[in-house]
Short mmCIF file of C-alpha atoms in Angstrom, two decimals:
data_model
loop_
_atom_site.label_atom_id
_atom_site.label_comp_id
_atom_site.label_asym_id
_atom_site.label_seq_id
_atom_site.Cartn_x
_atom_site.Cartn_y
_atom_site.Cartn_z
CA GLU B 138 -10.84 88.34 297.44
CA GLU B 139 -12.97 85.50 298.61
CA LEU B 140 -15.65 86.40 296.06
CA ASN B 141 -13.12 86.78 293.29
CA ARG B 142 -11.54 83.53 294.16
CA ASP B 143 -14.91 81.80 294.09
CA SER B 144 -15.94 83.32 290.71
CA LEU B 145 -12.82 82.28 288.81
CA PRO B 146 -12.92 78.86 287.07
CA VAL B 147 -10.85 76.40 288.74
CA ALA B 148 -8.98 73.83 286.60
CA ARG B 149 -9.61 70.48 287.89
CA PRO B 150 -7.26 67.63 287.13
CA ALA B 151 -8.71 65.16 284.48
CA PRO B 152 -8.73 61.53 285.16
CA PRO B 153 -5.66 59.73 283.83
CA LEU B 154 -7.67 57.59 281.23
CA GLU B 155 -9.15 60.59 279.40
CA ASP B 156 -5.73 62.23 279.12
CA ALA B 157 -4.28 59.15 277.40
CA ARG B 158 -7.17 58.98 274.86
CA ARG B 159 -6.86 62.66 274.04
CA ASP B 160 -3.12 62.38 273.50
CA GLU B 161 -3.65 59.41 271.11
CA GLU B 162 -6.28 61.24 269.03
CA ALA B 163 -4.06 64.29 268.80
CA GLY B 164 -1.15 62.14 267.56
CA SER B 165 -3.39 60.45 264.96
CA ALA B 166 -4.55 63.81 263.69
CA VAL B 167 -0.99 65.03 263.41
CA GLU B 168 -0.02 61.86 261.41
CA ALA B 169 -3.11 62.05 259.16
CA ARG B 170 -2.43 65.55 257.96
CA PRO B 171 0.81 64.80 255.96
CA LEU B 172 -0.63 61.53 254.42
CA GLY B 173 -3.58 63.42 252.92
CA LYS B 174 -1.23 65.89 251.21
CA GLU B 175 0.84 63.12 249.57
CA ARG B 176 -2.29 61.41 248.24
CA ARG B 177 -3.60 64.62 246.81
CA ALA B 178 -0.24 65.26 245.16
CA ASP B 179 -0.21 61.78 243.60
CA ASP B 180 -3.77 62.21 242.33
CA PHE B 181 -2.85 65.52 240.78
CA LYS B 182 0.16 64.04 239.03
CA LEU B 183 -1.94 61.14 237.67
CA ARG B 184 -4.63 63.49 236.38
CA LEU B 185 -1.96 65.63 234.77
CA LYS B 186 -0.39 62.61 233.06
CA LEU B 187 -3.77 61.39 231.74
CA ARG B 188 -4.55 64.84 230.45
CA LYS B 189 -1.24 65.04 228.63
CA ALA B 190 -1.84 61.58 227.07
CA ALA B 191 -5.31 62.64 225.93
CA ILE B 192 -3.91 65.81 224.39
CA ALA B 193 -1.15 63.82 222.61
CA ALA B 194 -3.71 61.31 221.28
CA GLU B 195 -5.88 64.13 220.04
CA LYS B 196 -2.92 65.72 218.27
CA GLU B 197 -1.92 62.38 216.68
CA LYS B 198 -5.47 61.81 215.49
CA ARG B 199 -5.57 65.29 214.02
CA ARG B 200 -2.24 64.75 212.25
CA ALA B 201 -3.45 61.40 210.82
CA GLU B 202 -6.63 63.01 209.52
CA GLU B 203 -4.63 65.83 207.94
CA ALA B 204 -2.22 63.34 206.31
CA ALA B 205 -5.11 61.25 204.97
CA ALA B 206 -6.77 64.34 203.60
CA ALA B 207 -3.51 65.45 201.94
CA GLU B 208 -2.98 61.98 200.42
CA ALA B 209 -6.55 61.88 199.11
CA ALA B 210 -6.07 65.31 197.59
CA ALA B 211 -2.79 64.22 195.94
CA ILE B 212 -4.43 61.07 194.54
CA ALA B 213 -7.35 63.07 193.22
CA ALA B 214 -4.98 65.55 191.59
CA ALA B 215 -2.93 62.73 190.03
CA GLU B 216 -6.05 61.00 188.72
CA ALA B 217 -7.26 64.26 187.25
CA ARG B 218 -3.87 64.81 185.61
CA PHE B 219 -3.79 61.26 184.22
CA ALA B 220 -7.34 61.63 182.92
CA ALA B 221 -6.37 64.85 181.19
CA GLU B 222 -3.29 63.20 179.68
CA ASP B 223 -5.35 60.22 178.49
CA ALA B 224 -7.92 62.53 176.96
CA ALA B 225 -5.20 64.53 175.22
CA ALA B 226 -3.53 61.34 173.96
CA ALA B 227 -6.85 60.02 172.68
CA ALA B 228 -7.57 63.28 170.89
CA ALA B 229 -4.08 63.50 169.35
CA ALA B 230 -3.37 61.85 166.01
CA ARG B 231 -1.48 58.58 166.45
CA PRO B 232 0.78 57.04 163.81
CA VAL B 233 -0.42 53.74 162.43
CA LYS B 234 1.88 50.95 163.60
CA GLU B 235 2.00 48.00 161.28
CA LYS B 236 1.72 44.61 162.91
CA PRO B 237 4.45 42.07 162.17
CA SER B 238 3.80 40.23 158.97
CA ASP B 239 2.50 36.72 159.59
CA PRO B 240 1.15 35.16 156.38
CA TRP B 241 0.04 32.08 158.34
CA ALA B 242 -1.75 33.90 161.18
CA ASN B 243 -5.07 32.08 160.62
CA MET B 244 -3.67 28.76 159.46
CA ASP B 245 -3.42 25.55 161.47
CA LEU B 246 0.22 24.61 160.92
CA ASP B 247 0.70 22.04 163.66
CA PHE B 248 2.78 18.89 163.25
CA ASP B 249 1.16 16.01 161.41
CA PHE B 250 2.44 12.98 163.29
CA GLU B 251 0.70 10.48 161.01
CA GLY B 252 2.77 8.48 158.54
CA ASP B 253 6.47 7.70 158.56
CA GLY B 254 7.67 11.32 158.48
CA LYS B 255 9.62 10.91 155.22
CA PRO B 256 11.61 12.91 154.42
CA PHE B 257 10.55 15.35 157.17
CA ARG B 258 7.69 16.57 159.35
CA PHE B 259 6.76 20.25 159.14
CA ALA B 260 5.22 22.81 161.50
CA ARG B 261 5.16 26.50 162.38
CA GLY B 262 3.62 26.08 165.82
CA LYS B 263 0.73 27.74 167.64
CA ALA B 264 1.47 30.76 169.83
CA SER B 265 -1.94 30.48 171.52
CA ARG B 266 -0.96 27.09 172.95
CA VAL B 267 2.04 28.43 174.91
CA LYS B 268 1.33 28.22 178.65
CA GLY B 269 1.18 31.38 180.73
CA GLY B 270 -0.12 33.74 178.04
CA LYS B 271 1.70 36.94 177.09
CA GLU B 272 3.10 37.45 180.59
CA GLY B 273 4.44 33.89 180.68
CA VAL B 274 6.08 34.37 177.28
CA ARG B 275 7.67 37.64 178.43
CA LEU B 276 9.12 36.06 181.60
CA ALA B 277 10.37 32.88 179.90
CA ARG B 278 11.87 34.94 177.07
CA ALA B 279 13.78 37.07 179.59
CA GLN B 280 14.99 33.91 181.35
CA LEU B 281 16.26 32.33 178.13
CA ARG B 282 18.08 35.56 177.26
CA GLY B 283 19.75 35.77 180.67
CA GLU B 284 17.82 38.87 181.74
CA GLU B 285 16.00 37.01 184.54
CA PRO B 286 17.18 34.05 186.66
CA MET B 287 16.13 30.68 185.23
CA LYS B 288 15.62 27.69 187.51
CA LEU B 289 16.63 24.31 186.11
CA VAL B 290 16.22 20.98 187.91
CA GLU B 291 17.97 17.70 187.09
CA LYS B 292 15.94 14.51 187.34
CA ASP B 293 16.91 11.08 185.99
CA GLY B 294 19.89 12.54 184.17
CA VAL B 295 17.84 15.19 182.32
CA LEU B 296 17.92 18.92 183.04
CA ARG B 297 14.52 20.63 182.74
CA HIS B 298 13.08 24.09 183.18
CA THR B 299 10.80 24.39 186.19
CA GLY B 300 8.28 26.93 187.40
CA PRO B 301 4.58 27.38 188.27
CA VAL B 302 3.66 27.67 184.57
CA THR B 303 6.60 26.68 182.36
CA PRO B 304 5.99 27.00 178.60
CA PHE B 305 8.47 24.23 177.77
CA GLY B 306 8.46 21.72 180.62
CA GLY B 307 8.64 18.87 178.11
CA LEU B 308 12.08 19.99 176.87
CA GLY B 309 15.37 19.13 178.53
CA ALA B 310 19.12 18.75 178.21
CA GLY B 311 20.94 15.48 178.73
CA GLY B 312 24.41 13.99 178.70
CA LEU B 313 27.32 16.36 179.17
CA LEU B 314 24.99 19.36 178.71
CA VAL B 315 23.66 18.69 182.21
CA GLN B 316 26.87 20.37 183.39
CA GLN B 317 26.02 24.07 183.62
CA GLU B 318 29.51 25.30 182.77
CA VAL B 319 29.74 23.16 179.61
CA ARG B 320 26.27 24.16 178.43
CA THR B 321 26.69 27.90 179.04
CA GLU B 322 30.20 28.05 177.54
CA LEU B 323 29.08 26.30 174.35
CA ARG B 324 25.97 28.48 174.08
CA ASP B 325 27.91 31.70 174.65
CA TYR B 326 30.57 30.73 172.11
CA ILE B 327 28.04 30.22 169.30
CA ALA B 328 26.07 33.36 170.23
CA GLY B 329 29.35 35.29 170.40
CA TRP B 330 30.26 34.10 166.90
CA VAL B 331 26.94 35.47 165.61
CA GLN B 332 27.48 38.79 167.39
CA GLU B 333 31.02 39.11 166.01
CA ALA B 334 29.79 38.38 162.48
CA LEU B 335 27.17 41.12 162.83
CA SER B 336 29.70 43.61 164.23
CA ASP B 337 32.22 42.94 161.45
CA GLY B 338 29.58 43.02 158.73
CA ALA B 339 30.58 39.48 157.75
CA ALA B 340 27.26 37.74 158.38
CA CYS B 341 26.58 35.04 155.80
CA TRP B 342 22.81 35.59 156.07
CA SER B 343 20.73 38.59 155.03
CA PRO B 344 18.03 40.29 157.13
CA GLU B 345 15.46 39.50 154.44
CA GLU B 346 16.43 35.84 154.23
CA GLY B 347 16.91 35.25 157.93
CA LEU B 348 19.13 32.68 159.61
CA HIS B 349 18.82 28.95 158.94
CA TYR B 350 19.73 26.74 161.91
CA ALA B 351 20.21 22.96 162.00
CA SER B 352 20.79 20.64 164.95
CA LEU B 353 21.73 16.97 165.05
CA GLY B 354 21.35 14.90 168.21
CA GLY B 355 19.86 17.68 170.36
CA GLU B 356 17.06 15.26 171.33
CA LYS B 357 15.57 17.10 174.34
CA LEU B 358 15.85 20.51 172.56
CA LEU B 359 16.34 22.74 175.64
CA PHE B 360 19.86 23.72 174.55
CA ASP B 361 18.63 24.56 171.02
CA LEU B 362 15.77 26.62 172.46
CA GLU B 363 18.10 28.63 174.69
CA LEU B 364 20.68 29.16 171.93
CA LEU B 365 18.09 30.31 169.38
CA GLU B 366 16.67 32.83 171.84
CA ARG B 367 20.16 34.24 172.50
CA ILE B 368 20.60 34.62 168.73
CA ARG B 369 17.18 36.23 168.38
CA ALA B 370 18.10 38.67 171.16
CA LEU B 371 20.84 40.03 168.87
CA GLY B 372 18.17 41.17 166.42
CA VAL B 373 18.57 38.20 164.05
CA ARG B 374 15.44 36.72 162.50
CA VAL B 375 15.45 32.92 162.60
CA SER B 376 13.61 31.77 159.47
CA GLN B 377 14.22 28.00 159.49
CA VAL B 378 15.07 25.35 162.08
CA CYS B 379 15.99 21.78 161.07
CA LEU B 380 16.03 19.12 163.81
CA VAL B 381 17.66 15.77 163.03
CA ASP B 382 17.41 12.83 165.43
CA PRO B 383 16.59 9.11 165.10
CA GLU B 384 13.98 9.62 167.82
CA TYR B 385 11.92 11.64 165.33
CA GLY B 386 11.46 8.69 162.98
CA GLU B 387 8.33 6.69 162.28
CA ASP B 388 7.72 5.42 165.82
CA LEU B 389 7.40 8.79 167.51
CA GLY B 390 6.74 8.51 171.25
CA ALA B 391 4.41 10.71 173.31
CA ALA B 392 7.31 12.52 175.02
CA ALA B 393 8.93 13.36 171.67
CA ARG B 394 5.63 14.66 170.31
CA GLN B 395 5.12 16.89 173.33
CA GLY B 396 8.66 18.24 173.08
CA LEU B 397 8.35 19.01 169.36
CA ARG B 398 5.03 20.79 169.84
CA GLU B 399 6.32 22.88 172.73
CA PHE B 400 9.44 23.76 170.75
CA ALA B 401 7.47 24.82 167.65
CA ASP B 402 4.89 26.73 169.70
CA TRP B 403 7.63 28.65 171.48
CA GLN B 404 9.34 29.55 168.18
CA ARG B 405 6.05 30.99 166.94
CA ALA B 406 5.43 32.97 170.15
CA ALA B 407 9.03 34.24 170.36
CA ALA B 408 8.94 35.36 166.71
CA GLN B 409 5.72 37.29 167.30
CA ALA B 410 7.17 38.94 170.42
CA SER B 411 10.21 40.03 168.36
CA GLY B 412 8.10 41.27 165.44
CA HIS B 413 9.41 38.58 163.07
CA GLU B 414 7.76 36.10 160.77
CA PRO B 415 7.58 32.65 162.40
CA ALA B 416 10.28 30.16 161.51
CA GLU B 417 9.43 26.94 159.74
CA ILE B 418 10.36 23.79 161.67
CA LEU B 419 11.56 20.74 159.71
CA VAL B 420 12.03 17.50 161.66
CA PHE B 421 14.06 14.63 160.19
CA GLY B 422 14.30 11.06 161.47
CA SER B 423 17.68 10.36 159.88
CA LEU B 424 20.73 12.15 158.54
CA GLU B 425 20.09 10.57 155.13
CA ASP B 426 16.69 12.28 154.90
CA TYR B 427 18.28 15.61 155.83
CA HIS B 428 21.10 15.06 153.32
CA GLU B 429 18.52 14.44 150.59
CA THR B 430 16.51 17.57 151.45
CA CYS B 431 19.45 19.97 151.80
CA SER B 432 20.80 19.35 148.31
CA GLU B 433 20.89 22.31 145.92
CA GLY B 434 17.37 23.59 145.42
CA GLY B 435 16.09 21.50 148.33
CA ARG B 436 13.85 22.75 151.13
CA ALA B 437 16.63 22.64 153.75
CA ASN B 438 19.41 24.05 151.57
CA GLY B 439 21.27 27.13 152.79
CA CYS B 440 22.10 26.36 156.44
CA HIS B 441 24.13 29.01 158.30
CA ILE B 442 24.73 27.29 161.68
CA PHE B 443 24.90 23.51 162.16
CA VAL B 444 25.30 22.17 165.72
CA HIS B 445 26.15 18.49 166.15
CA CYS B 446 25.66 17.95 169.86
CA GLN B 447 25.69 14.21 170.51
CA ALA B 448 26.63 14.53 174.15
CA ALA B 449 25.08 11.24 175.28
CA TRP B 450 26.74 9.02 177.90
CA GLY B 451 25.92 5.50 176.83
CA GLU B 452 26.72 5.44 173.11
CA SER B 453 29.79 6.63 171.24
CA VAL B 454 30.08 8.09 167.76
CA VAL B 455 31.84 5.68 165.40
CA LEU B 456 31.39 7.13 161.91
CA ASP B 457 32.49 10.60 160.87
CA ARG B 458 29.66 11.95 158.70
CA ARG B 459 30.60 15.59 158.53
CA ARG B 460 30.28 15.72 154.74
CA GLN B 461 26.61 14.76 154.96
CA MET B 462 26.02 17.42 157.59
CA ILE B 463 27.69 20.32 155.78
CA ARG B 464 26.40 19.54 152.29
CA GLY B 465 23.75 22.27 152.25
CA MET B 466 25.66 24.87 154.29
CA ILE B 467 26.42 28.41 153.11
CA ALA B 468 30.02 29.59 152.68
CA GLY B 469 31.04 31.43 155.83
CA GLY B 470 28.68 29.40 158.02
CA LEU B 471 29.58 27.80 161.36
CA PHE B 472 29.79 24.06 162.05
CA VAL B 473 30.16 23.02 165.72
CA ARG B 474 30.49 19.55 167.26
CA LEU B 475 30.34 18.36 170.85
CA LEU B 476 30.30 14.58 170.82
CA ASN B 477 31.29 11.41 172.62
CA ASP B 478 34.18 10.02 170.54
CA TYR B 479 35.75 7.75 173.16
CA SER B 480 35.70 4.73 170.82
CA GLN B 481 37.60 6.66 168.14
CA LYS B 482 40.23 7.71 170.67
CA GLN B 483 40.64 4.12 171.80
CA ALA B 484 41.07 2.91 168.22
CA SER B 485 43.61 5.58 167.25
CA ALA B 486 45.79 5.43 170.37
CA SER B 487 46.23 3.51 173.58
CA LEU B 488 44.20 5.79 175.82
CA ALA B 489 44.86 5.51 179.52
CA GLU B 490 42.00 5.70 182.02
CA PRO B 491 40.57 9.23 181.57
CA THR B 492 40.72 11.58 184.54
CA SER B 493 38.05 13.96 183.22
CA ALA B 494 35.30 14.23 180.62
CA GLU B 495 37.97 15.29 178.13
CA GLY B 496 38.86 11.61 177.76
CA TRP B 497 35.35 10.83 176.49
CA PHE B 498 34.20 14.01 174.77
CA SER B 499 35.64 16.35 172.15
CA MET B 500 34.55 19.76 170.89
CA GLY B 501 35.47 21.36 167.57
CA ALA B 502 34.40 24.29 165.41
CA TRP B 503 34.86 24.97 161.70
CA THR B 504 33.83 27.57 159.14
CA ILE B 505 32.50 26.61 155.72
CA ALA B 506 34.89 27.45 152.90
CA PRO B 507 33.64 28.51 149.44
CA GLY B 508 33.48 25.95 146.68
CA LYS B 509 31.59 22.87 145.54
CA PRO B 510 31.35 20.55 147.32
CA PRO B 511 31.71 22.61 150.52
CA SER B 512 34.76 22.08 152.70
CA ILE B 513 35.55 23.14 156.25
CA THR B 514 38.31 25.27 157.76
CA PRO B 515 39.11 24.62 161.44
CA ILE B 516 38.79 27.46 163.93
CA ARG B 517 41.64 27.91 166.40
CA LYS B 518 41.01 26.20 169.70
CA THR B 519 41.97 29.36 171.57
CA GLN B 520 38.70 30.90 170.39
CA TYR B 521 36.63 28.26 172.20
CA ALA B 522 39.07 27.51 175.01
CA GLY B 523 36.28 28.17 177.53
CA VAL B 524 34.31 25.18 176.26
CA LEU B 525 37.37 22.92 176.29
CA GLY B 526 38.20 24.04 179.82
CA ALA B 527 34.65 23.31 181.00
CA ILE B 528 34.84 19.79 179.53
CA ALA B 529 38.23 19.15 181.13
CA SER B 530 36.95 20.36 184.52
CA THR B 531 34.20 17.72 184.60
CA PRO B 532 35.65 14.82 186.64
CA ALA B 533 35.77 11.30 185.23
CA SER B 534 33.92 9.95 188.27
CA PHE B 535 30.88 12.02 187.30
CA VAL B 536 31.07 10.76 183.72
CA LEU B 537 31.33 7.12 184.81
CA HIS B 538 28.40 7.46 187.21
CA ALA B 539 26.23 9.18 184.60
CA LYS B 540 27.23 6.64 181.95
CA ALA B 541 26.30 3.73 184.23
CA GLN B 542 22.92 5.33 184.92
CA ALA B 543 22.28 5.86 181.20
CA GLU B 544 23.20 2.27 180.37
CA ALA B 545 20.94 0.99 183.15
CA ARG B 546 18.03 3.08 181.84
CA ALA B 547 18.67 1.85 178.28
CA LYS B 548 18.75 -1.77 179.47
CA ALA B 549 15.52 -1.34 181.40
CA GLN B 550 13.88 0.23 178.35
CA LYS B 551 14.99 -2.67 176.13
CA GLU B 552 13.64 -5.18 178.65
CA LYS B 553 10.36 -3.28 178.72
CA GLU B 554 10.12 -3.27 174.92
CA LYS B 555 10.99 -6.98 174.80
CA ALA B 556 8.27 -7.81 177.32
CA ALA B 557 5.74 -5.74 175.35
CA LEU B 558 6.69 -7.57 172.12
CA GLN B 559 6.32 -10.96 173.79
CA GLN B 560 2.91 -9.93 175.12
CA ARG B 561 1.78 -8.85 171.64
CA LEU B 562 2.94 -12.17 170.15
CA HIS B 563 1.14 -14.06 172.90
CA ASP B 564 -2.06 -12.07 172.28
CA ARG B 565 -1.85 -12.75 168.54
CA GLY B 566 -1.38 -16.47 169.17
CA ALA B 567 -4.32 -16.54 171.55
CA GLN B 568 -6.48 -14.67 169.02
CA ALA B 569 -5.52 -17.07 166.23
CA ALA B 570 -6.30 -20.08 168.42
CA TRP B 571 -9.69 -18.60 169.36
CA GLU B 572 -10.56 -17.88 165.70
CA ALA B 573 -9.59 -21.44 164.74
CA GLU B 574 -11.79 -22.78 167.50
CA GLN B 575 -14.76 -20.57 166.54
CA GLY B 576 -14.52 -21.47 162.87
CA PRO B 577 -14.97 -19.10 159.92
CA SER B 578 -16.68 -15.83 160.64
CA ALA B 579 -20.00 -14.74 159.17
CA ALA B 580 -18.26 -12.49 156.62
CA GLU B 581 -16.03 -15.34 155.46
CA ARG B 582 -19.02 -17.68 155.18
CA GLU B 583 -20.86 -15.06 153.11
CA GLU B 584 -17.88 -14.73 150.75
CA GLU B 585 -17.68 -18.52 150.37
CA GLU B 586 -21.40 -18.71 149.57
CA GLN B 587 -21.09 -15.93 146.98
CA GLU B 588 -18.11 -17.66 145.36
CA GLU B 589 -20.12 -20.89 145.15
CA GLU B 590 -22.84 -18.96 143.31
CA GLY B 591 -20.29 -17.65 140.78
CA LEU B 592 -19.81 -14.17 142.19
CA SER B 593 -16.33 -12.69 142.61
CA HIS B 594 -14.86 -9.83 144.70
CA TRP B 595 -12.80 -7.06 143.13
CA HIS B 596 -10.47 -4.73 145.05
CA VAL B 597 -9.93 -1.55 143.04
CA VAL B 598 -6.75 0.42 143.79
CA PHE B 599 -6.29 3.88 142.27
CA ARG B 600 -2.68 4.93 141.72
CA PRO B 601 -2.64 8.34 140.01
CA HIS B 602 0.32 9.34 137.87
CA VAL B 603 1.16 13.04 137.93
CA ALA B 604 3.57 14.31 135.28
CA VAL B 605 5.58 17.39 136.24
CA ARG B 606 7.09 19.43 133.44
CA GLU B 607 10.22 21.46 134.02
CA GLU B 608 8.97 24.33 131.86
CA PRO B 609 5.52 25.58 130.81
#
């Protein structure tokens, strides 16, 4: 027992400090084991998420490549089909399409603004001068016909077409036609009359002859341009346009020249786009010149629509000259007037202060009755009640304001012309004084010397006389 007792290991008590350290390390090991598991789990989840994202990106890339390949294949197939169709169309026999007849295609028929313009100026316009090319003509044509929106801007009492490339920026509408409702109602009434005449088979013009249109007082020509395009949209060929206005007389300003050229150029381009012969444009500086030319056998005889649209603010119509206007009109034609007749209303009755434009302006429409000389038959006002309502809806305050502006502009223009005249007279006086101070010129001295030597100067004037026989 003593030996056995001595051979067995005897557990000796450890010092207290070592026991405390061992207990702390054991506790740390126990705490470290669960933290390592959580970290490994988080790492696994992160790797799994990244792997899924990579797989999704790979699938998306593969789908995009497949879609691009399918689109390229579809485009290639479409191009091949179009090429085959083009080749088949080129190989097939095509009918010969005749171009619209234009006897003046290679002729320069622009306005000649030299001279006094008696009795009229003539042009057929140049389609190549219209701004914007074929695409610009197509868009402006659709705007004038109401197929596309048309933007108009009023400036200084004049309504003008606006746009990046407008083919007729020099044209405008003034006076009461600035009011959109008045302008559109009047335009639609006249175009509706043409459409009704075509539907009833009662048109007073023939397709071969075309329609003859005349306008007095249109001045800025935008209303005439829009109305003619609405008529042309009905399939009617416009063969002649007569424009009558004092502004088109001998002293033709730069603005009037630009407007006339743009108007004539547009008529040529619009006729070509419609497959029609271009209309001839006759411009008169007075109603007397037009009256002379529209007599029987005259160049302007045979008018189908005459529009007297003197819708100015400042001046009022005093004389009624309808007989001069309708002299060359065809039986069954239309005569329309929108004019400022305030002075006539004042003379015929004691007119109170107007409350709307109806007190200043009047609108009327007549048809031409058969017989010589031509007479007119009034059209019932119910047929153009829309125009009358638009005039009555324009307040008097607007009319008074616009009238004051027009009178102020006219006064400023007169003052400007007066100052220019005084300057010219002053320059002439100064030139005469300088010539008197310098004495006779060299040419005058030479003439005096030749006269002293017995030589004389002759001025030969050739005035040919051409006899015109009525028959061969």
